[in-house]
């Protein structure tokens, strides 16, 4: 979020653009291409999670597969049994889902189009409201209050190409996506001091801590790749550490201590074990 605020200061044209805000459901990011289900990083979805997808979709499973023959489908797989950050109230039952994006080629569809297609196919969509970027930046904490049952909300902007080209390191997509979470409210976004060498000198680098929901989300991503092997510490821990580090780099946060990651990993698998009883 801080990175986006910095970008807006440089590219003031973004401020007056209309934007979409969508609830951020708490679950696992799954994508579907030509009827095949993958994790966010395009690793095949383990069998046990494919079964959970079928339970979540029920009779609409075939409709989703049909939609994925034309569009790449992105949806959140959640429910009482799969909410890493603990925001279960927005879900119905043990397994549920919400479609949040459709992509054609390398272009995201506008939310209005996604909503229309979801209605045609009888599929669940996250929903959205339209606001200005300026309004979001000025009152995002107030907006978050309307999303108490969710992790927060996602801001989506579809700028003209002339503006997109000005955004540093932007991927070759037509949209800008920014997450706003409850954990960001009132948080100092901490001061964790790390040291690195710069031109032969050791200098202090101040970075905020990675919030718990991002760590739990990283563990969930490892779970999606490993399936039941998530309980095997020798297999799970190295992958979890790598996933957490990737999230820390992505959000420009400090990598948590190993003891903290292990504590959250144990919390995650203990919850899974309690649900199996």
PDB file of C-alpha atoms in Angstrom:
ATOM      1  CA  UNK A   1       0.000   0.000   0.000  1.00  0.00           C
ATOM      2  CA  UNK A   2       2.818   2.399   0.885  1.00  0.00           C
ATOM      3  CA  UNK A   3       4.392   1.689  -2.498  1.00  0.00           C
ATOM      4  CA  UNK A   4       1.125   2.613  -4.231  1.00  0.00           C
ATOM      5  CA  UNK A   5       0.886   5.874  -2.276  1.00  0.00           C
ATOM      6  CA  UNK A   6       4.406   6.714  -3.444  1.00  0.00           C
ATOM      7  CA  UNK A   7       3.455   5.952  -7.059  1.00  0.00           C
ATOM      8  CA  UNK A   8       0.416   8.249  -6.857  1.00  0.00           C
ATOM      9  CA  UNK A   9       2.623  11.098  -5.661  1.00  0.00           C
ATOM     10  CA  UNK A  10       4.688  10.702  -8.821  1.00  0.00           C
ATOM     11  CA  UNK A  11       1.802   9.979 -11.211  1.00  0.00           C
ATOM     12  CA  UNK A  12      -0.906  12.414 -10.134  1.00  0.00           C
ATOM     13  CA  UNK A  13      -3.179  11.396 -13.057  1.00  0.00           C
ATOM     14  CA  UNK A  14      -4.090   8.297 -11.057  1.00  0.00           C
ATOM     15  CA  UNK A  15      -5.843  10.360  -8.382  1.00  0.00           C
ATOM     16  CA  UNK A  16      -8.849  11.367 -10.469  1.00  0.00           C
ATOM     17  CA  UNK A  17      -9.438   7.989 -12.089  1.00  0.00           C
ATOM     18  CA  UNK A  18     -12.425   5.859 -11.176  1.00  0.00           C
ATOM     19  CA  UNK A  19     -11.543   2.645  -9.397  1.00  0.00           C
ATOM     20  CA  UNK A  20     -13.255  -0.508  -8.199  1.00  0.00           C
ATOM     21  CA  UNK A  21     -13.124  -1.862  -4.693  1.00  0.00           C
ATOM     22  CA  UNK A  22     -13.937  -5.504  -4.045  1.00  0.00           C
ATOM     23  CA  UNK A  23     -14.099  -7.413  -0.755  1.00  0.00           C
ATOM     24  CA  UNK A  24     -10.981  -9.467  -0.085  1.00  0.00           C
ATOM     25  CA  UNK A  25     -12.226 -12.907   0.829  1.00  0.00           C
ATOM     26  CA  UNK A  26      -9.954 -14.988   3.052  1.00  0.00           C
ATOM     27  CA  UNK A  27      -8.932 -18.214   1.326  1.00  0.00           C
ATOM     28  CA  UNK A  28      -6.675 -19.678  -1.355  1.00  0.00           C
ATOM     29  CA  UNK A  29      -6.073 -18.154  -4.764  1.00  0.00           C
ATOM     30  CA  UNK A  30      -6.932 -20.750  -7.430  1.00  0.00           C
ATOM     31  CA  UNK A  31      -6.805 -20.285 -11.192  1.00  0.00           C
ATOM     32  CA  UNK A  32      -8.461 -22.384 -13.906  1.00  0.00           C
ATOM     33  CA  UNK A  33      -7.237 -22.699 -17.486  1.00  0.00           C
ATOM     34  CA  UNK A  34      -8.964 -24.971 -20.009  1.00  0.00           C
ATOM     35  CA  UNK A  35     -10.600 -26.951 -17.212  1.00  0.00           C
ATOM     36  CA  UNK A  36      -7.330 -27.540 -15.311  1.00  0.00           C
ATOM     37  CA  UNK A  37      -6.939 -26.176 -11.772  1.00  0.00           C
ATOM     38  CA  UNK A  38      -3.714 -24.554 -10.600  1.00  0.00           C
ATOM     39  CA  UNK A  39      -2.265 -22.643  -7.674  1.00  0.00           C
ATOM     40  CA  UNK A  40      -1.447 -18.961  -8.050  1.00  0.00           C
ATOM     41  CA  UNK A  41       2.039 -19.916  -9.299  1.00  0.00           C
ATOM     42  CA  UNK A  42       0.543 -22.292 -11.887  1.00  0.00           C
ATOM     43  CA  UNK A  43       1.479 -25.477 -10.035  1.00  0.00           C
ATOM     44  CA  UNK A  44      -1.144 -28.228 -10.453  1.00  0.00           C
ATOM     45  CA  UNK A  45      -3.645 -28.252  -7.590  1.00  0.00           C
ATOM     46  CA  UNK A  46      -3.201 -31.310  -5.307  1.00  0.00           C
ATOM     47  CA  UNK A  47      -5.940 -33.936  -5.433  1.00  0.00           C
ATOM     48  CA  UNK A  48      -7.317 -33.161  -1.965  1.00  0.00           C
ATOM     49  CA  UNK A  49      -7.778 -29.491  -2.910  1.00  0.00           C
ATOM     50  CA  UNK A  50      -9.407 -30.446  -6.217  1.00  0.00           C
ATOM     51  CA  UNK A  51     -11.920 -32.416  -4.171  1.00  0.00           C
ATOM     52  CA  UNK A  52     -12.476 -29.330  -2.003  1.00  0.00           C
ATOM     53  CA  UNK A  53     -13.094 -27.276  -5.164  1.00  0.00           C
ATOM     54  CA  UNK A  54     -15.762 -29.775  -6.201  1.00  0.00           C
ATOM     55  CA  UNK A  55     -17.407 -29.528  -2.780  1.00  0.00           C
ATOM     56  CA  UNK A  56     -17.338 -25.729  -2.919  1.00  0.00           C
ATOM     57  CA  UNK A  57     -18.820 -25.524  -6.417  1.00  0.00           C
ATOM     58  CA  UNK A  58     -21.265 -28.414  -6.197  1.00  0.00           C
ATOM     59  CA  UNK A  59     -23.482 -28.545  -9.271  1.00  0.00           C
ATOM     60  CA  UNK A  60     -21.749 -25.431 -10.683  1.00  0.00           C
ATOM     61  CA  UNK A  61     -18.432 -27.239 -11.179  1.00  0.00           C
ATOM     62  CA  UNK A  62     -19.140 -27.925 -14.866  1.00  0.00           C
ATOM     63  CA  UNK A  63     -20.201 -24.302 -15.410  1.00  0.00           C
ATOM     64  CA  UNK A  64     -16.847 -23.092 -14.077  1.00  0.00           C
ATOM     65  CA  UNK A  65     -14.949 -25.540 -16.267  1.00  0.00           C
ATOM     66  CA  UNK A  66     -16.951 -24.347 -19.282  1.00  0.00           C
ATOM     67  CA  UNK A  67     -16.161 -20.694 -18.494  1.00  0.00           C
ATOM     68  CA  UNK A  68     -12.450 -21.565 -18.238  1.00  0.00           C
ATOM     69  CA  UNK A  69     -12.442 -22.812 -21.837  1.00  0.00           C
ATOM     70  CA  UNK A  70     -12.607 -19.176 -22.985  1.00  0.00           C
ATOM     71  CA  UNK A  71     -11.227 -17.182 -20.048  1.00  0.00           C
ATOM     72  CA  UNK A  72      -8.595 -17.755 -17.400  1.00  0.00           C
ATOM     73  CA  UNK A  73     -10.625 -17.835 -14.192  1.00  0.00           C
ATOM     74  CA  UNK A  74      -9.336 -16.621 -10.821  1.00  0.00           C
ATOM     75  CA  UNK A  75     -11.278 -17.459  -7.682  1.00  0.00           C
ATOM     76  CA  UNK A  76     -10.846 -17.621  -3.928  1.00  0.00           C
ATOM     77  CA  UNK A  77     -11.375 -21.064  -2.407  1.00  0.00           C
ATOM     78  CA  UNK A  78     -12.410 -20.629   1.197  1.00  0.00           C
ATOM     79  CA  UNK A  79     -14.895 -21.560   3.863  1.00  0.00           C
ATOM     80  CA  UNK A  80     -14.751 -22.571   7.501  1.00  0.00           C
ATOM     81  CA  UNK A  81     -12.032 -25.106   6.642  1.00  0.00           C
ATOM     82  CA  UNK A  82      -9.836 -22.822   4.550  1.00  0.00           C
ATOM     83  CA  UNK A  83      -9.529 -19.278   5.897  1.00  0.00           C
ATOM     84  CA  UNK A  84      -5.825 -18.799   6.754  1.00  0.00           C
ATOM     85  CA  UNK A  85      -6.325 -15.362   8.374  1.00  0.00           C
ATOM     86  CA  UNK A  86      -9.458 -16.447  10.274  1.00  0.00           C
ATOM     87  CA  UNK A  87     -12.097 -14.357   8.445  1.00  0.00           C
ATOM     88  CA  UNK A  88     -14.727 -17.074   8.056  1.00  0.00           C
ATOM     89  CA  UNK A  89     -17.965 -15.069   8.461  1.00  0.00           C
ATOM     90  CA  UNK A  90     -18.201 -14.084   4.785  1.00  0.00           C
ATOM     91  CA  UNK A  91     -18.257 -17.725   3.693  1.00  0.00           C
ATOM     92  CA  UNK A  92     -21.091 -20.249   3.617  1.00  0.00           C
ATOM     93  CA  UNK A  93     -20.272 -23.691   5.013  1.00  0.00           C
ATOM     94  CA  UNK A  94     -17.019 -25.627   5.189  1.00  0.00           C
ATOM     95  CA  UNK A  95     -16.118 -24.973   1.539  1.00  0.00           C
ATOM     96  CA  UNK A  96     -17.141 -22.023  -0.607  1.00  0.00           C
ATOM     97  CA  UNK A  97     -15.754 -19.873  -3.427  1.00  0.00           C
ATOM     98  CA  UNK A  98     -15.940 -16.457  -5.099  1.00  0.00           C
ATOM     99  CA  UNK A  99     -14.709 -15.525  -8.581  1.00  0.00           C
ATOM    100  CA  UNK A 100     -12.762 -12.252  -8.518  1.00  0.00           C
ATOM    101  CA  UNK A 101     -11.086 -12.024 -11.944  1.00  0.00           C
ATOM    102  CA  UNK A 102     -11.348 -13.235 -15.526  1.00  0.00           C
ATOM    103  CA  UNK A 103      -8.542 -12.769 -18.008  1.00  0.00           C
ATOM    104  CA  UNK A 104      -8.578 -12.946 -21.796  1.00  0.00           C
ATOM    105  CA  UNK A 105      -5.047 -13.179 -23.154  1.00  0.00           C
ATOM    106  CA  UNK A 106      -3.053 -10.802 -20.944  1.00  0.00           C
ATOM    107  CA  UNK A 107      -5.976  -8.484 -20.222  1.00  0.00           C
ATOM    108  CA  UNK A 108      -8.161  -8.485 -17.123  1.00  0.00           C
ATOM    109  CA  UNK A 109     -11.864  -8.011 -17.807  1.00  0.00           C
ATOM    110  CA  UNK A 110     -13.609  -5.057 -16.184  1.00  0.00           C
ATOM    111  CA  UNK A 111     -15.581  -6.075 -13.068  1.00  0.00           C
ATOM    112  CA  UNK A 112     -18.895  -5.241 -14.796  1.00  0.00           C
ATOM    113  CA  UNK A 113     -18.095  -7.818 -17.489  1.00  0.00           C
ATOM    114  CA  UNK A 114     -16.975 -10.399 -14.921  1.00  0.00           C
ATOM    115  CA  UNK A 115     -20.189  -9.879 -12.971  1.00  0.00           C
ATOM    116  CA  UNK A 116     -22.285 -10.292 -16.132  1.00  0.00           C
ATOM    117  CA  UNK A 117     -20.547 -13.539 -17.122  1.00  0.00           C
ATOM    118  CA  UNK A 118     -20.837 -14.945 -13.604  1.00  0.00           C
ATOM    119  CA  UNK A 119     -24.579 -14.283 -13.673  1.00  0.00           C
ATOM    120  CA  UNK A 120     -24.872 -15.970 -17.075  1.00  0.00           C
ATOM    121  CA  UNK A 121     -23.080 -19.071 -15.782  1.00  0.00           C
ATOM    122  CA  UNK A 122     -24.726 -19.022 -12.353  1.00  0.00           C
ATOM    123  CA  UNK A 123     -21.415 -18.582 -10.539  1.00  0.00           C
ATOM    124  CA  UNK A 124     -20.597 -16.603  -7.386  1.00  0.00           C
ATOM    125  CA  UNK A 125     -18.795 -13.273  -7.837  1.00  0.00           C
ATOM    126  CA  UNK A 126     -17.142 -11.099  -5.186  1.00  0.00           C
ATOM    127  CA  UNK A 127     -19.096  -7.944  -6.089  1.00  0.00           C
ATOM    128  CA  UNK A 128     -17.738  -4.403  -6.333  1.00  0.00           C
ATOM    129  CA  UNK A 129     -18.402  -0.700  -5.900  1.00  0.00           C
ATOM    130  CA  UNK A 130     -16.996   2.222  -7.896  1.00  0.00           C
ATOM    131  CA  UNK A 131     -15.092   5.053  -6.186  1.00  0.00           C
ATOM    132  CA  UNK A 132     -12.316   7.468  -7.108  1.00  0.00           C
ATOM    133  CA  UNK A 133      -8.691   6.701  -6.316  1.00  0.00           C
ATOM    134  CA  UNK A 134      -8.563   9.984  -4.412  1.00  0.00           C
ATOM    135  CA  UNK A 135     -11.443   8.894  -2.159  1.00  0.00           C
ATOM    136  CA  UNK A 136      -9.738   5.594  -1.382  1.00  0.00           C
ATOM    137  CA  UNK A 137      -6.435   7.204  -0.432  1.00  0.00           C
ATOM    138  CA  UNK A 138      -8.143   9.857   1.697  1.00  0.00           C
ATOM    139  CA  UNK A 139     -10.532   7.539   3.553  1.00  0.00           C
ATOM    140  CA  UNK A 140      -9.376   3.929   3.171  1.00  0.00           C
ATOM    141  CA  UNK A 141      -9.592   3.346   6.920  1.00  0.00           C
ATOM    142  CA  UNK A 142     -13.268   4.353   6.887  1.00  0.00           C
ATOM    143  CA  UNK A 143     -13.895   2.170   3.841  1.00  0.00           C
ATOM    144  CA  UNK A 144     -12.374  -0.802   5.658  1.00  0.00           C
ATOM    145  CA  UNK A 145     -15.088  -0.543   8.312  1.00  0.00           C
ATOM    146  CA  UNK A 146     -17.577  -1.685   5.663  1.00  0.00           C
ATOM    147  CA  UNK A 147     -15.605  -4.901   5.180  1.00  0.00           C
ATOM    148  CA  UNK A 148     -15.457  -6.260   8.725  1.00  0.00           C
ATOM    149  CA  UNK A 149     -16.201  -9.847   7.644  1.00  0.00           C
ATOM    150  CA  UNK A 150     -13.330  -9.834   5.166  1.00  0.00           C
ATOM    151  CA  UNK A 151      -9.549  -9.451   5.278  1.00  0.00           C
ATOM    152  CA  UNK A 152     -10.134  -6.016   3.804  1.00  0.00           C
ATOM    153  CA  UNK A 153     -10.676  -4.902   0.236  1.00  0.00           C
ATOM    154  CA  UNK A 154      -8.841  -4.853  -3.090  1.00  0.00           C
ATOM    155  CA  UNK A 155      -8.519  -1.682  -5.145  1.00  0.00           C
ATOM    156  CA  UNK A 156      -8.574  -2.192  -8.927  1.00  0.00           C
ATOM    157  CA  UNK A 157      -7.696   0.552 -11.389  1.00  0.00           C
ATOM    158  CA  UNK A 158      -7.731   0.286 -15.176  1.00  0.00           C
ATOM    159  CA  UNK A 159      -5.651   3.312 -16.261  1.00  0.00           C
ATOM    160  CA  UNK A 160      -5.139   4.361 -19.882  1.00  0.00           C
ATOM    161  CA  UNK A 161      -1.994   2.930 -21.474  1.00  0.00           C
ATOM    162  CA  UNK A 162      -0.264   6.318 -21.318  1.00  0.00           C
ATOM    163  CA  UNK A 163      -0.534   6.251 -17.515  1.00  0.00           C
ATOM    164  CA  UNK A 164       0.299   2.546 -17.160  1.00  0.00           C
ATOM    165  CA  UNK A 165       3.590   3.088 -18.957  1.00  0.00           C
ATOM    166  CA  UNK A 166       4.650   5.580 -16.283  1.00  0.00           C
ATOM    167  CA  UNK A 167       4.259   3.074 -13.436  1.00  0.00           C
ATOM    168  CA  UNK A 168       7.674   1.595 -12.563  1.00  0.00           C
ATOM    169  CA  UNK A 169       8.025  -2.209 -12.621  1.00  0.00           C
ATOM    170  CA  UNK A 170       4.383  -2.688 -13.606  1.00  0.00           C
ATOM    171  CA  UNK A 171       3.601  -6.079 -15.125  1.00  0.00           C
ATOM    172  CA  UNK A 172       2.279  -6.244 -18.660  1.00  0.00           C
ATOM    173  CA  UNK A 173      -1.362  -6.182 -17.590  1.00  0.00           C
ATOM    174  CA  UNK A 174      -4.075  -3.575 -18.006  1.00  0.00           C
ATOM    175  CA  UNK A 175      -4.875  -3.231 -14.300  1.00  0.00           C
ATOM    176  CA  UNK A 176      -3.309  -2.001 -11.066  1.00  0.00           C
ATOM    177  CA  UNK A 177      -4.275  -4.038  -7.991  1.00  0.00           C
ATOM    178  CA  UNK A 178      -3.702  -2.897  -4.395  1.00  0.00           C
ATOM    179  CA  UNK A 179      -4.669  -4.656  -1.146  1.00  0.00           C
ATOM    180  CA  UNK A 180      -5.996  -2.778   1.907  1.00  0.00           C
ATOM    181  CA  UNK A 181      -6.172  -4.910   5.072  1.00  0.00           C
ATOM    182  CA  UNK A 182      -7.515  -4.411   8.585  1.00  0.00           C
ATOM    183  CA  UNK A 183      -4.037  -5.221   9.892  1.00  0.00           C
ATOM    184  CA  UNK A 184      -2.754  -1.991   8.341  1.00  0.00           C
ATOM    185  CA  UNK A 185      -5.005   0.211  10.508  1.00  0.00           C
ATOM    186  CA  UNK A 186      -3.285   1.751  13.494  1.00  0.00           C
ATOM    187  CA  UNK A 187      -0.181  -0.254  12.748  1.00  0.00           C
ATOM    188  CA  UNK A 188       3.123   1.530  12.945  1.00  0.00           C
ATOM    189  CA  UNK A 189       4.186  -0.783  10.099  1.00  0.00           C
ATOM    190  CA  UNK A 190       6.949  -1.403  12.490  1.00  0.00           C
ATOM    191  CA  UNK A 191      10.538  -0.648  12.619  1.00  0.00           C
ATOM    192  CA  UNK A 192      12.598  -3.746  12.139  1.00  0.00           C
ATOM    193  CA  UNK A 193      16.235  -2.955  11.655  1.00  0.00           C
ATOM    194  CA  UNK A 194      18.209  -5.076   9.238  1.00  0.00           C
ATOM    195  CA  UNK A 195      21.809  -4.489   8.237  1.00  0.00           C
ATOM    196  CA  UNK A 196      23.346  -4.743   4.805  1.00  0.00           C
ATOM    197  CA  UNK A 197      26.600  -3.762   3.175  1.00  0.00           C
ATOM    198  CA  UNK A 198      26.559  -0.750   0.910  1.00  0.00           C
ATOM    199  CA  UNK A 199      29.748   0.452  -0.749  1.00  0.00           C
ATOM    200  CA  UNK A 200      31.823  -1.363   1.830  1.00  0.00           C
ATOM    201  CA  UNK A 201      29.891   0.083   4.785  1.00  0.00           C
ATOM    202  CA  UNK A 202      27.277  -1.558   6.984  1.00  0.00           C
ATOM    203  CA  UNK A 203      24.089   0.492   7.017  1.00  0.00           C
ATOM    204  CA  UNK A 204      20.772   0.055   8.810  1.00  0.00           C
ATOM    205  CA  UNK A 205      17.727  -0.771   6.717  1.00  0.00           C
ATOM    206  CA  UNK A 206      14.347  -0.118   8.254  1.00  0.00           C
ATOM    207  CA  UNK A 207      11.528  -2.339   7.055  1.00  0.00           C
ATOM    208  CA  UNK A 208       8.063  -3.038   8.442  1.00  0.00           C
ATOM    209  CA  UNK A 209       7.219  -6.515   9.722  1.00  0.00           C
ATOM    210  CA  UNK A 210       5.285  -8.897   7.507  1.00  0.00           C
ATOM    211  CA  UNK A 211       1.757  -9.034   8.959  1.00  0.00           C
ATOM    212  CA  UNK A 212       0.361 -12.339  10.222  1.00  0.00           C
ATOM    213  CA  UNK A 213      -2.213 -12.744   7.446  1.00  0.00           C
ATOM    214  CA  UNK A 214       0.553 -12.617   4.824  1.00  0.00           C
ATOM    215  CA  UNK A 215       2.561 -15.262   6.701  1.00  0.00           C
ATOM    216  CA  UNK A 216      -0.503 -17.503   7.057  1.00  0.00           C
ATOM    217  CA  UNK A 217      -1.292 -16.886   3.398  1.00  0.00           C
ATOM    218  CA  UNK A 218       2.227 -17.998   2.452  1.00  0.00           C
ATOM    219  CA  UNK A 219       1.766 -21.182   4.501  1.00  0.00           C
ATOM    220  CA  UNK A 220      -1.533 -21.764   2.723  1.00  0.00           C
ATOM    221  CA  UNK A 221       0.207 -21.384  -0.657  1.00  0.00           C
ATOM    222  CA  UNK A 222       2.681 -24.065   0.406  1.00  0.00           C
ATOM    223  CA  UNK A 223      -0.279 -26.222   1.459  1.00  0.00           C
ATOM    224  CA  UNK A 224      -1.810 -25.830  -1.998  1.00  0.00           C
ATOM    225  CA  UNK A 225       1.405 -27.124  -3.567  1.00  0.00           C
ATOM    226  CA  UNK A 226       2.079 -29.913  -1.073  1.00  0.00           C
ATOM    227  CA  UNK A 227      -1.401 -31.217  -0.339  1.00  0.00           C
ATOM    228  CA  UNK A 228      -1.329 -33.660   2.592  1.00  0.00           C
ATOM    229  CA  UNK A 229       2.481 -33.427   2.681  1.00  0.00           C
ATOM    230  CA  UNK A 230       1.974 -30.135   4.555  1.00  0.00           C
ATOM    231  CA  UNK A 231       2.144 -32.294   7.717  1.00  0.00           C
ATOM    232  CA  UNK A 232       5.634 -33.539   6.782  1.00  0.00           C
ATOM    233  CA  UNK A 233       7.916 -30.958   8.372  1.00  0.00           C
ATOM    234  CA  UNK A 234      10.952 -31.967   6.318  1.00  0.00           C
ATOM    235  CA  UNK A 235       9.054 -31.209   3.117  1.00  0.00           C
ATOM    236  CA  UNK A 236       6.879 -28.364   4.346  1.00  0.00           C
ATOM    237  CA  UNK A 237       9.232 -26.126   6.324  1.00  0.00           C
ATOM    238  CA  UNK A 238      11.755 -25.318   3.538  1.00  0.00           C
ATOM    239  CA  UNK A 239       8.936 -24.481   1.108  1.00  0.00           C
ATOM    240  CA  UNK A 240       7.112 -22.383   3.721  1.00  0.00           C
ATOM    241  CA  UNK A 241      10.276 -20.422   4.483  1.00  0.00           C
ATOM    242  CA  UNK A 242      10.707 -19.728   0.761  1.00  0.00           C
ATOM    243  CA  UNK A 243       7.059 -18.665   0.356  1.00  0.00           C
ATOM    244  CA  UNK A 244       7.252 -16.338   3.368  1.00  0.00           C
ATOM    245  CA  UNK A 245      10.459 -14.783   2.062  1.00  0.00           C
ATOM    246  CA  UNK A 246       8.792 -14.207  -1.334  1.00  0.00           C
ATOM    247  CA  UNK A 247       5.887 -12.406   0.375  1.00  0.00           C
ATOM    248  CA  UNK A 248       8.281 -10.285   2.432  1.00  0.00           C
ATOM    249  CA  UNK A 249      10.181  -9.221  -0.693  1.00  0.00           C
ATOM    250  CA  UNK A 250       6.947  -8.536  -2.581  1.00  0.00           C
ATOM    251  CA  UNK A 251       5.623  -6.279   0.185  1.00  0.00           C
ATOM    252  CA  UNK A 252       9.027  -4.737   0.985  1.00  0.00           C
ATOM    253  CA  UNK A 253       8.841  -6.094   4.529  1.00  0.00           C
ATOM    254  CA  UNK A 254      11.391  -7.712   6.811  1.00  0.00           C
ATOM    255  CA  UNK A 255      11.574 -11.510   6.674  1.00  0.00           C
ATOM    256  CA  UNK A 256      10.145 -12.846   9.970  1.00  0.00           C
ATOM    257  CA  UNK A 257      12.317 -14.830  12.348  1.00  0.00           C
ATOM    258  CA  UNK A 258      12.342 -18.592  11.808  1.00  0.00           C
ATOM    259  CA  UNK A 259      10.780 -19.132  15.238  1.00  0.00           C
ATOM    260  CA  UNK A 260       7.808 -16.936  14.307  1.00  0.00           C
ATOM    261  CA  UNK A 261       7.269 -18.734  10.997  1.00  0.00           C
ATOM    262  CA  UNK A 262       7.440 -22.124  12.732  1.00  0.00           C
ATOM    263  CA  UNK A 263       4.962 -20.970  15.382  1.00  0.00           C
ATOM    264  CA  UNK A 264       2.441 -19.951  12.714  1.00  0.00           C
ATOM    265  CA  UNK A 265       3.082 -23.189  10.808  1.00  0.00           C
ATOM    266  CA  UNK A 266       2.233 -25.211  13.935  1.00  0.00           C
ATOM    267  CA  UNK A 267      -0.873 -23.084  14.466  1.00  0.00           C
ATOM    268  CA  UNK A 268      -1.909 -23.779  10.860  1.00  0.00           C
ATOM    269  CA  UNK A 269      -1.468 -27.569  10.964  1.00  0.00           C
ATOM    270  CA  UNK A 270      -3.013 -27.859  14.442  1.00  0.00           C
ATOM    271  CA  UNK A 271      -6.115 -26.157  13.061  1.00  0.00           C
ATOM    272  CA  UNK A 272      -6.168 -28.644  10.170  1.00  0.00           C
ATOM    273  CA  UNK A 273      -5.863 -31.570  12.586  1.00  0.00           C
ATOM    274  CA  UNK A 274      -8.673 -30.264  14.797  1.00  0.00           C
ATOM    275  CA  UNK A 275     -10.965 -30.011  11.758  1.00  0.00           C
ATOM    276  CA  UNK A 276     -10.263 -33.638  10.825  1.00  0.00           C
ATOM    277  CA  UNK A 277     -11.486 -34.964  14.178  1.00  0.00           C
TER     278      UNK A 277
END
